[in-house]
Short mmCIF file of C-alpha atoms and ligand atoms in Angstrom, two decimals:
data_model
loop_
_atom_site.label_atom_id
_atom_site.label_comp_id
_atom_site.label_asym_id
_atom_site.label_seq_id
_atom_site.Cartn_x
_atom_site.Cartn_y
_atom_site.Cartn_z
CA MET A 1 12.82 30.07 -19.31
CA GLN A 2 12.62 29.14 -15.63
CA SER A 3 13.67 31.95 -13.28
CA ARG A 4 16.04 31.09 -10.48
CA LYS A 5 13.20 31.39 -7.98
CA ASP A 6 10.97 29.03 -9.97
CA LYS A 7 13.83 26.61 -10.25
CA ALA A 8 14.45 26.69 -6.48
CA GLU A 9 10.76 26.10 -5.85
CA ALA A 10 10.67 23.25 -8.33
CA ASP A 11 13.62 21.67 -6.54
CA ILE A 12 11.84 21.84 -3.20
CA THR A 13 8.71 20.31 -4.68
CA THR A 14 10.71 17.57 -6.34
CA HIS A 15 12.47 16.89 -3.08
CA LEU A 16 9.18 16.61 -1.22
CA LYS A 17 7.83 14.29 -3.87
CA ASN A 18 10.50 11.68 -3.32
CA PRO A 19 8.69 9.14 -1.11
CA TYR A 20 11.99 8.07 0.48
CA ASP A 21 12.64 11.64 1.66
CA ILE A 22 9.04 11.89 2.83
CA VAL A 23 9.09 8.72 4.92
CA GLN A 24 12.51 9.55 6.38
CA GLY A 25 11.18 12.99 7.37
CA LEU A 26 8.17 11.39 9.04
CA LEU A 27 10.41 8.92 10.90
CA LYS A 28 12.68 11.75 12.06
CA ASP A 29 9.74 13.85 13.28
CA SER A 30 8.12 10.91 15.06
CA THR A 31 11.25 9.63 16.79
CA THR A 32 12.05 13.18 17.96
CA ALA A 33 8.51 13.77 19.23
CA LEU A 34 8.63 10.43 21.07
CA ARG A 35 11.95 11.46 22.67
CA LEU A 36 13.48 8.30 21.30
CA ASN A 37 17.20 7.87 21.31
CA GLU A 38 18.59 9.11 17.99
CA ASN A 39 19.99 5.62 17.35
CA VAL A 40 16.41 4.42 16.77
CA TYR A 41 16.05 6.84 13.87
CA HIS A 42 19.36 5.72 12.41
CA LEU A 43 18.27 2.07 12.60
CA LEU A 44 14.93 2.82 10.96
CA LYS A 45 15.84 5.29 8.26
CA GLN A 46 17.09 2.94 5.56
CA PRO A 47 16.46 -0.64 4.43
CA MET A 48 18.93 -3.28 5.59
CA ARG A 49 19.27 -4.64 2.04
CA VAL A 50 18.33 -3.54 -1.49
CA LEU A 51 18.89 -5.58 -4.61
CA GLU A 52 18.82 -4.26 -8.17
CA VAL A 53 18.48 -6.83 -10.92
CA SER A 54 18.49 -6.80 -14.69
CA ILE A 55 15.76 -8.83 -16.31
CA PRO A 56 16.45 -9.62 -19.97
CA VAL A 57 13.30 -10.67 -21.81
CA ARG A 58 13.15 -12.00 -25.35
CA MET A 59 10.28 -10.03 -26.83
CA ASP A 60 7.79 -11.46 -29.32
CA ASP A 61 9.66 -9.82 -32.22
CA GLY A 62 12.91 -11.60 -31.26
CA ARG A 63 14.65 -8.56 -29.80
CA ILE A 64 15.94 -8.68 -26.18
CA GLU A 65 14.75 -5.95 -23.88
CA ASN A 66 16.49 -5.59 -20.55
CA PHE A 67 14.22 -4.43 -17.71
CA THR A 68 15.33 -3.21 -14.29
CA GLY A 69 13.84 -4.56 -11.09
CA TYR A 70 14.37 -4.06 -7.36
CA ARG A 71 13.70 -5.75 -4.06
CA SER A 72 14.10 -3.83 -0.83
CA GLN A 73 14.13 -5.40 2.64
CA HIS A 74 13.77 -2.87 5.40
CA LEU A 75 14.06 -4.69 8.72
CA ASP A 76 13.61 -8.31 9.75
CA ILE A 77 13.63 -7.97 13.52
CA LEU A 78 9.92 -8.74 13.97
CA GLY A 79 9.87 -11.53 11.39
CA PRO A 80 10.67 -12.16 7.73
CA THR A 81 10.26 -9.16 5.46
CA LYS A 82 6.96 -8.97 3.59
CA GLY A 83 5.49 -6.87 0.84
CA GLY A 84 4.25 -6.66 -2.71
CA ILE A 85 5.82 -6.37 -6.15
CA ARG A 86 4.64 -3.63 -8.47
CA PHE A 87 4.93 -3.32 -12.24
CA HIS A 88 4.93 0.36 -13.15
CA PRO A 89 6.91 2.72 -15.42
CA ASP A 90 7.61 5.05 -12.46
CA VAL A 91 9.19 2.38 -10.21
CA ASN A 92 12.61 3.45 -8.93
CA ALA A 93 14.99 2.47 -6.12
CA ASP A 94 13.88 5.25 -3.76
CA GLU A 95 10.21 4.44 -4.22
CA VAL A 96 10.77 0.75 -3.47
CA LYS A 97 12.86 1.64 -0.39
CA ALA A 98 10.13 3.95 0.92
CA LEU A 99 7.42 1.37 0.27
CA SER A 100 9.42 -1.24 2.20
CA ILE A 101 9.65 1.10 5.22
CA TRP A 102 5.89 1.67 5.06
CA MET A 103 5.39 -2.12 5.04
CA SER A 104 7.43 -2.42 8.27
CA LEU A 105 5.24 0.18 9.97
CA LYS A 106 2.02 -1.36 8.64
CA SER A 107 2.83 -4.82 9.96
CA ALA A 108 4.03 -3.40 13.28
CA ILE A 109 0.80 -1.44 13.82
CA LEU A 110 -1.29 -4.56 13.23
CA ASN A 111 1.01 -6.70 15.32
CA LEU A 112 1.91 -9.04 12.46
CA PRO A 113 5.18 -10.99 12.81
CA PHE A 114 6.74 -9.40 9.73
CA GLY A 115 9.20 -6.75 8.71
CA GLY A 116 8.82 -4.63 5.60
CA GLY A 117 9.76 -5.55 2.05
CA LYS A 118 8.83 -4.30 -1.41
CA GLY A 119 9.77 -5.00 -5.00
CA GLY A 120 9.14 -3.52 -8.37
CA ILE A 121 9.97 -3.60 -12.05
CA ILE A 122 10.19 -0.53 -14.28
CA VAL A 123 7.68 -1.53 -16.93
CA ASP A 124 4.34 -0.57 -18.41
CA PRO A 125 2.61 -3.98 -18.40
CA ASP A 126 0.01 -2.76 -20.92
CA GLU A 127 2.77 -2.64 -23.54
CA LEU A 128 3.75 -6.30 -23.10
CA SER A 129 2.08 -9.40 -24.51
CA GLU A 130 0.96 -12.06 -22.06
CA ARG A 131 3.96 -14.23 -22.94
CA GLU A 132 6.39 -11.34 -22.46
CA LEU A 133 4.80 -10.54 -19.10
CA GLU A 134 5.08 -14.14 -17.97
CA THR A 135 8.78 -14.29 -18.94
CA LEU A 136 9.38 -10.99 -17.13
CA SER A 137 7.66 -12.28 -13.96
CA ARG A 138 9.51 -15.59 -13.97
CA THR A 139 12.93 -14.04 -14.68
CA TYR A 140 12.46 -11.43 -11.93
CA ILE A 141 11.80 -14.19 -9.38
CA GLU A 142 14.80 -16.14 -10.64
CA LYS A 143 16.98 -13.04 -10.13
CA ILE A 144 15.78 -12.33 -6.58
CA THR A 145 15.66 -16.01 -5.54
CA PRO A 146 18.74 -15.86 -3.27
CA LEU A 147 16.99 -13.21 -1.16
CA ILE A 148 13.48 -14.60 -0.77
CA GLY A 149 11.80 -17.53 0.97
CA PRO A 150 9.05 -18.21 3.50
CA GLN A 151 11.32 -17.43 6.46
CA LYS A 152 13.29 -14.66 4.70
CA ASP A 153 11.18 -12.38 2.53
CA ILE A 154 7.70 -13.08 1.21
CA PRO A 155 6.45 -11.23 -1.91
CA ALA A 156 2.80 -10.48 -2.78
CA PRO A 157 0.80 -8.49 -5.32
CA ASP A 158 0.87 -4.70 -5.57
CA ILE A 159 0.04 -2.30 -8.42
CA ASN A 160 -0.49 -4.20 -11.72
CA THR A 161 0.35 -7.63 -10.29
CA SER A 162 -2.49 -10.12 -9.89
CA PRO A 163 -2.97 -13.67 -8.57
CA LYS A 164 -2.12 -14.83 -12.11
CA VAL A 165 1.29 -13.13 -11.92
CA MET A 166 1.79 -14.64 -8.44
CA GLY A 167 1.02 -18.06 -9.97
CA TRP A 168 3.81 -17.67 -12.53
CA MET A 169 6.21 -16.44 -9.86
CA ILE A 170 5.62 -19.26 -7.37
CA ASP A 171 5.82 -21.82 -10.16
CA GLU A 172 9.24 -20.49 -11.13
CA TYR A 173 10.45 -20.50 -7.52
CA ASP A 174 9.21 -24.07 -6.92
CA LYS A 175 10.95 -25.22 -10.10
CA LEU A 176 14.22 -23.65 -9.01
CA ARG A 177 14.00 -25.17 -5.53
CA GLY A 178 12.74 -28.53 -6.74
CA HIS A 179 9.67 -28.81 -4.51
CA ASN A 180 6.45 -27.00 -3.51
CA ILE A 181 6.95 -24.09 -1.13
CA PRO A 182 3.51 -22.44 -0.88
CA GLY A 183 4.48 -19.96 1.86
CA MET A 184 7.16 -18.24 -0.27
CA LEU A 185 4.64 -15.77 -1.67
CA THR A 186 1.08 -14.64 -0.91
CA GLY A 187 -1.85 -13.45 -3.01
CA LYS A 188 -1.59 -16.59 -5.16
CA PRO A 189 -4.62 -18.27 -6.74
CA VAL A 190 -6.65 -20.15 -4.11
CA ILE A 191 -6.22 -23.48 -5.92
CA ILE A 192 -2.45 -23.47 -5.28
CA GLY A 193 -2.56 -22.34 -1.65
CA GLY A 194 -3.95 -18.80 -1.79
CA SER A 195 -6.25 -17.66 0.99
CA ALA A 196 -9.97 -17.19 0.62
CA GLY A 197 -10.70 -13.48 0.95
CA ARG A 198 -7.21 -12.25 -0.05
CA LEU A 199 -8.27 -10.56 -3.29
CA ALA A 200 -10.85 -8.37 -1.56
CA ALA A 201 -8.84 -7.96 1.66
CA THR A 202 -7.29 -4.53 1.13
CA GLY A 203 -10.61 -2.99 0.04
CA ARG A 204 -12.43 -4.73 2.88
CA GLY A 205 -9.87 -3.36 5.34
CA VAL A 206 -10.23 0.16 3.89
CA SER A 207 -14.01 -0.01 4.35
CA ILE A 208 -13.61 -1.25 7.95
CA THR A 209 -11.39 1.71 8.82
CA ILE A 210 -13.91 4.06 7.16
CA GLN A 211 -16.68 2.59 9.35
CA GLU A 212 -14.53 3.12 12.43
CA ALA A 213 -13.71 6.71 11.42
CA ALA A 214 -17.37 7.44 10.70
CA SER A 215 -18.32 6.24 14.15
CA VAL A 216 -15.65 8.52 15.71
CA LEU A 217 -17.13 11.48 13.82
CA GLY A 218 -20.75 10.44 14.35
CA MET A 219 -21.26 10.18 10.59
CA GLU A 220 -24.08 7.96 9.28
CA LEU A 221 -22.64 5.97 6.37
CA ASN A 222 -25.97 4.96 4.90
CA GLY A 223 -26.64 7.89 2.55
CA ALA A 224 -23.17 9.44 2.94
CA THR A 225 -21.25 10.32 -0.24
CA ALA A 226 -17.77 9.34 -1.43
CA ALA A 227 -15.33 9.88 -4.31
CA LEU A 228 -12.54 7.56 -5.37
CA GLN A 229 -9.29 8.21 -7.19
CA GLY A 230 -8.15 4.93 -8.73
CA PHE A 231 -10.20 1.89 -9.69
CA GLY A 232 -7.69 -0.96 -9.62
CA ASN A 233 -8.13 -3.92 -7.27
CA VAL A 234 -8.17 -1.80 -4.10
CA GLY A 235 -10.34 1.02 -5.45
CA SER A 236 -12.96 -1.25 -7.00
CA MET A 237 -13.23 -3.51 -3.95
CA THR A 238 -13.51 -0.51 -1.65
CA ALA A 239 -16.29 0.88 -3.87
CA GLU A 240 -18.14 -2.42 -3.64
CA PHE A 241 -17.99 -2.56 0.17
CA LEU A 242 -19.02 1.06 0.57
CA HIS A 243 -21.89 0.56 -1.87
CA HIS A 244 -23.17 -2.29 0.32
CA LEU A 245 -23.03 0.02 3.33
CA GLY A 246 -25.33 2.46 1.54
CA VAL A 247 -22.61 4.98 0.65
CA LYS A 248 -23.32 6.87 -2.59
CA ILE A 249 -20.17 6.99 -4.70
CA THR A 250 -20.54 10.03 -6.93
CA GLY A 251 -17.12 10.19 -8.61
CA ILE A 252 -14.42 7.76 -9.75
CA THR A 253 -11.29 8.59 -11.74
CA ASN A 254 -8.25 6.81 -13.11
CA ALA A 255 -5.10 8.24 -14.73
CA HIS A 256 -7.03 9.00 -17.96
CA GLY A 257 -10.23 10.56 -16.66
CA GLY A 258 -13.33 9.54 -14.81
CA ILE A 259 -17.07 9.41 -14.27
CA TYR A 260 -19.55 11.36 -12.16
CA ASP A 261 -23.17 11.03 -11.11
CA GLU A 262 -24.44 13.29 -8.36
CA ASN A 263 -27.12 10.71 -7.46
CA GLY A 264 -24.53 7.97 -6.98
CA LEU A 265 -22.87 5.78 -9.59
CA ASP A 266 -24.24 2.29 -10.27
CA ILE A 267 -21.26 0.43 -8.76
CA PRO A 268 -22.38 -3.18 -9.57
CA ASP A 269 -22.96 -2.18 -13.21
CA ILE A 270 -19.56 -0.44 -13.39
CA GLN A 271 -17.90 -3.55 -11.90
CA GLN A 272 -19.48 -5.66 -14.66
CA PHE A 273 -18.36 -3.13 -17.28
CA VAL A 274 -14.76 -3.25 -16.01
CA LYS A 275 -14.79 -7.06 -15.69
CA LYS A 276 -15.54 -7.23 -19.42
CA GLY A 277 -12.15 -5.59 -20.04
CA ASN A 278 -13.28 -1.96 -20.27
CA VAL A 279 -11.65 0.94 -18.47
CA VAL A 280 -13.73 2.81 -15.93
CA HIS A 281 -13.53 6.28 -17.50
CA THR A 282 -15.25 5.01 -20.66
CA TYR A 283 -18.37 3.89 -18.75
CA PRO A 284 -21.22 5.43 -20.77
CA ASP A 285 -24.03 6.02 -18.22
CA ALA A 286 -22.39 8.85 -16.30
CA ASP A 287 -21.02 12.37 -16.77
CA PRO A 288 -17.29 12.85 -17.43
CA LEU A 289 -15.01 13.86 -14.57
CA THR A 290 -11.40 14.99 -14.73
CA ASN A 291 -8.72 13.70 -12.40
CA GLU A 292 -8.24 17.27 -11.09
CA ASP A 293 -11.94 17.68 -10.28
CA VAL A 294 -12.27 14.48 -8.26
CA PHE A 295 -10.49 16.11 -5.30
CA GLY A 296 -13.01 18.91 -4.96
CA LEU A 297 -16.26 16.96 -5.21
CA PRO A 298 -18.76 17.78 -2.45
CA VAL A 299 -18.51 14.41 -0.68
CA ASP A 300 -18.15 13.15 2.90
CA ILE A 301 -15.35 10.68 2.14
CA PHE A 302 -12.46 10.94 -0.30
CA ILE A 303 -10.39 7.84 -1.08
CA PRO A 304 -7.08 8.12 -2.93
CA ALA A 305 -6.57 4.56 -4.21
CA ALA A 306 -3.94 5.10 -6.91
CA VAL A 307 -0.26 6.03 -6.53
CA GLU A 308 1.93 8.34 -4.44
CA ASN A 309 1.86 12.13 -4.26
CA GLN A 310 -1.75 12.84 -5.22
CA ILE A 311 -2.86 15.01 -2.29
CA THR A 312 -0.47 17.91 -2.66
CA LYS A 313 -0.37 21.64 -2.03
CA ASN A 314 -2.18 22.01 -5.36
CA THR A 315 -4.98 19.46 -4.87
CA ALA A 316 -5.54 19.50 -1.07
CA PRO A 317 -7.12 22.98 -0.91
CA ALA A 318 -10.09 21.71 -2.97
CA ILE A 319 -10.90 18.73 -0.73
CA GLN A 320 -14.31 19.06 0.93
CA ALA A 321 -14.47 15.60 2.50
CA LYS A 322 -14.52 15.10 6.27
CA ILE A 323 -12.75 11.75 6.02
CA VAL A 324 -9.78 10.97 3.75
CA ALA A 325 -9.08 7.24 3.62
CA GLU A 326 -5.61 6.58 2.18
CA ALA A 327 -6.12 3.29 0.33
CA ALA A 328 -2.95 3.93 -1.73
CA ASN A 329 0.54 3.90 -0.26
CA GLY A 330 1.97 7.39 0.22
CA PRO A 331 -0.80 9.36 -1.56
CA THR A 332 -0.14 12.53 0.44
CA THR A 333 2.84 14.91 0.37
CA PRO A 334 3.82 16.72 3.61
CA GLU A 335 2.45 19.97 2.14
CA GLY A 336 -0.86 18.30 1.27
CA ASP A 337 -1.00 16.82 4.75
CA LYS A 338 -0.49 20.24 6.36
CA ILE A 339 -3.44 21.60 4.41
CA MET A 340 -5.64 18.68 5.47
CA GLU A 341 -4.59 19.33 9.07
CA GLU A 342 -5.59 22.99 8.80
CA LYS A 343 -8.97 21.88 7.44
CA ASP A 344 -9.31 19.41 10.32
CA ILE A 345 -9.95 16.49 7.97
CA PHE A 346 -9.95 13.09 9.66
CA VAL A 347 -7.19 11.25 7.79
CA ILE A 348 -6.96 7.46 7.98
CA PRO A 349 -3.24 7.13 7.16
CA ASP A 350 -2.08 4.64 4.54
CA ILE A 351 -0.08 2.49 6.95
CA LEU A 352 -3.32 1.77 8.82
CA CYS A 353 -5.98 2.19 6.14
CA ASN A 354 -4.61 -0.26 3.56
CA ALA A 355 -3.15 -2.83 6.00
CA GLY A 356 -5.93 -5.34 5.26
CA GLY A 357 -3.98 -6.78 2.32
CA VAL A 358 -0.89 -7.73 4.27
CA THR A 359 -3.09 -8.95 7.13
CA VAL A 360 -4.78 -11.57 4.97
CA SER A 361 -1.38 -12.29 3.42
CA TYR A 362 -0.29 -13.13 6.95
CA PHE A 363 -3.29 -15.48 7.27
CA GLU A 364 -2.35 -17.03 3.93
CA TRP A 365 1.22 -17.63 5.14
CA VAL A 366 -0.07 -19.18 8.39
CA GLN A 367 -2.46 -21.48 6.47
CA ASN A 368 0.40 -22.51 4.14
CA ALA A 369 2.57 -23.38 7.14
CA MET A 370 -0.08 -25.55 8.79
CA ASN A 371 -1.44 -26.91 5.51
CA TYR A 372 -4.99 -26.35 6.72
CA TYR A 373 -7.30 -23.82 5.14
CA TRP A 374 -9.98 -21.59 6.63
CA LYS A 375 -13.31 -20.72 5.06
CA GLU A 376 -13.77 -17.20 3.78
CA ASP A 377 -16.06 -16.17 6.67
CA GLU A 378 -13.39 -17.12 9.15
CA VAL A 379 -10.71 -15.17 7.28
CA ASN A 380 -12.98 -12.10 7.04
CA ALA A 381 -13.85 -12.26 10.75
CA LYS A 382 -10.16 -12.46 11.68
CA LEU A 383 -9.40 -9.53 9.33
CA THR A 384 -12.16 -7.41 10.87
CA GLU A 385 -10.84 -8.09 14.35
CA LYS A 386 -7.26 -7.16 13.38
CA MET A 387 -8.28 -3.96 11.57
CA LYS A 388 -10.47 -2.82 14.46
CA GLU A 389 -7.70 -3.51 16.98
CA GLY A 390 -5.18 -1.58 14.87
CA PHE A 391 -7.57 1.34 14.41
CA GLN A 392 -8.33 1.45 18.14
CA LYS A 393 -4.65 1.34 19.05
CA VAL A 394 -3.94 4.34 16.80
CA LEU A 395 -7.06 6.18 17.98
CA ASP A 396 -6.06 5.73 21.64
CA ILE A 397 -2.60 7.18 20.95
CA ARG A 398 -4.23 10.10 19.09
CA ARG A 399 -6.47 10.83 22.08
CA GLU A 400 -3.79 10.36 24.70
CA LYS A 401 -1.14 12.46 22.97
CA GLN A 402 -3.52 14.89 21.23
CA ILE A 403 -1.86 14.29 17.88
CA ARG A 404 -3.15 13.54 14.38
CA MET A 405 -3.96 10.05 13.14
CA ARG A 406 -0.84 9.91 10.94
CA GLN A 407 1.50 10.77 13.80
CA ALA A 408 -0.36 8.32 16.03
CA ALA A 409 0.04 5.54 13.45
CA TYR A 410 3.79 6.23 13.15
CA THR A 411 4.00 6.24 16.95
CA ALA A 412 2.28 2.83 17.16
CA GLY A 413 4.51 1.29 14.49
CA ILE A 414 7.78 2.78 15.74
CA HIS A 415 6.99 1.80 19.32
CA GLN A 416 6.52 -1.86 18.34
CA ILE A 417 9.76 -1.95 16.32
CA THR A 418 11.69 -0.17 19.07
CA GLU A 419 10.57 -2.80 21.60
CA ALA A 420 12.04 -5.42 19.27
CA PHE A 421 15.35 -3.51 18.99
CA HIS A 422 15.43 -3.45 22.76
CA ALA A 423 14.50 -7.13 23.15
CA ARG A 424 17.26 -8.11 20.72
CA GLY A 425 19.80 -6.02 22.60
CA TRP A 426 20.41 -3.53 19.78
CA ILE A 427 19.38 -0.61 21.96
CA GLU A 428 19.78 -0.56 25.68
CA GLU A 429 17.73 2.47 26.64
CA PRO A 430 15.42 3.52 23.79
CA TYR A 431 13.97 6.64 25.40
CA ASP A 432 16.02 9.74 26.22
CA LYS A 433 15.64 10.80 29.81
N1 LIG B 1 1.08 -4.70 -1.69
C1 LIG B 1 0.22 -4.68 -0.54
C2 LIG B 1 0.58 -3.54 0.39
O1 LIG B 1 1.11 -2.54 -0.04
C3 LIG B 1 0.15 -6.03 0.16
C4 LIG B 1 1.44 -6.59 0.64
C5 LIG B 1 1.36 -8.02 1.12
O2 LIG B 1 0.28 -8.61 1.07
O3 LIG B 1 2.39 -8.55 1.53
O4 LIG B 1 0.26 -3.54 1.54
#
């Protein structure tokens, strides 16, 4: 039986694992440190609108299953809200709210004219047939239709949602509206108005921030080593870019296990293996690796590219990397962060590190509006410029204020949003004297 002390400790841990509590705590700390008027915190701390929907789906066996979905819109003062839709069994209202706040900060840091949004459905997509998944995707869009649109809130892919899912969703929206509205959603297939370079954009952005961090630390990437937790779209693309830069990736894990090769895994071969429909941890030409052991590998760079709450008080002590690049959203708990601070690890925080996805989504939205499409090289060049600018902005704040990268990123994002509150007349004097 749990003792009272264990129970109290478990409660604290649970509390710290709620991403909504975590992001609100970070907002509170940052606004206080910036000597911002408390009203700014109160305006930032919760989304302006959250919708919960029921999504009845007739399953292949004839039975109706009713799924629950959400869409959270944090703030639209810098532009329409923007952010992905995830399909995952752990989706819940607080997670979606937190993710929408992170989207606001991400866009603000990169100076994109968007606020934050996020959606999700509580579902394990592996348990659904293709037809069931399509019905689920279409019905979700139907249910959130009153809230979305190219000038209101623009969805995109996130965990377990692909360009194919985006194709179903935009088709449903266009049918409901009666005409083509390509800018209502991003991350769609290129043939129906998607942007060249969008699929690889988040991973490309992660690798750009790693190059910037390596140059701050004087680390030579050619021959450096890295480990990755998560091998979905973002993880696998990041691996590919790092491999091209000469980084040896020695370990990769997913939720079920992983693979290890101290001489560096054969990334192109693993990509082929996964493309054929296999899962990464079953790749035969490597040693097995557990998800616990990936944290402690002797590498220069560690990349959490899975879900929230992975770098915790239990896993952070093992980390040996000099750079932690947060490709996932919210991969670190406050306790895990404290440990990384004590170890003086250079953390590229999520709201900067993984902002490449929404940046190319912004380019997609712009191309949809002008009905003129750029070549991939042009998109990639624009992405590189944006990511470097964002990184430099955060780095300058870190140097000037002698704070950590995460605090500097929050400072950059909050500052931008606060200027907008001021410009719109919501707050007269943002800074306390
Ligand atoms: N889901 C991605 C993210 O978390 C991309 C969002 C978007 O492209 O709007 O940043």
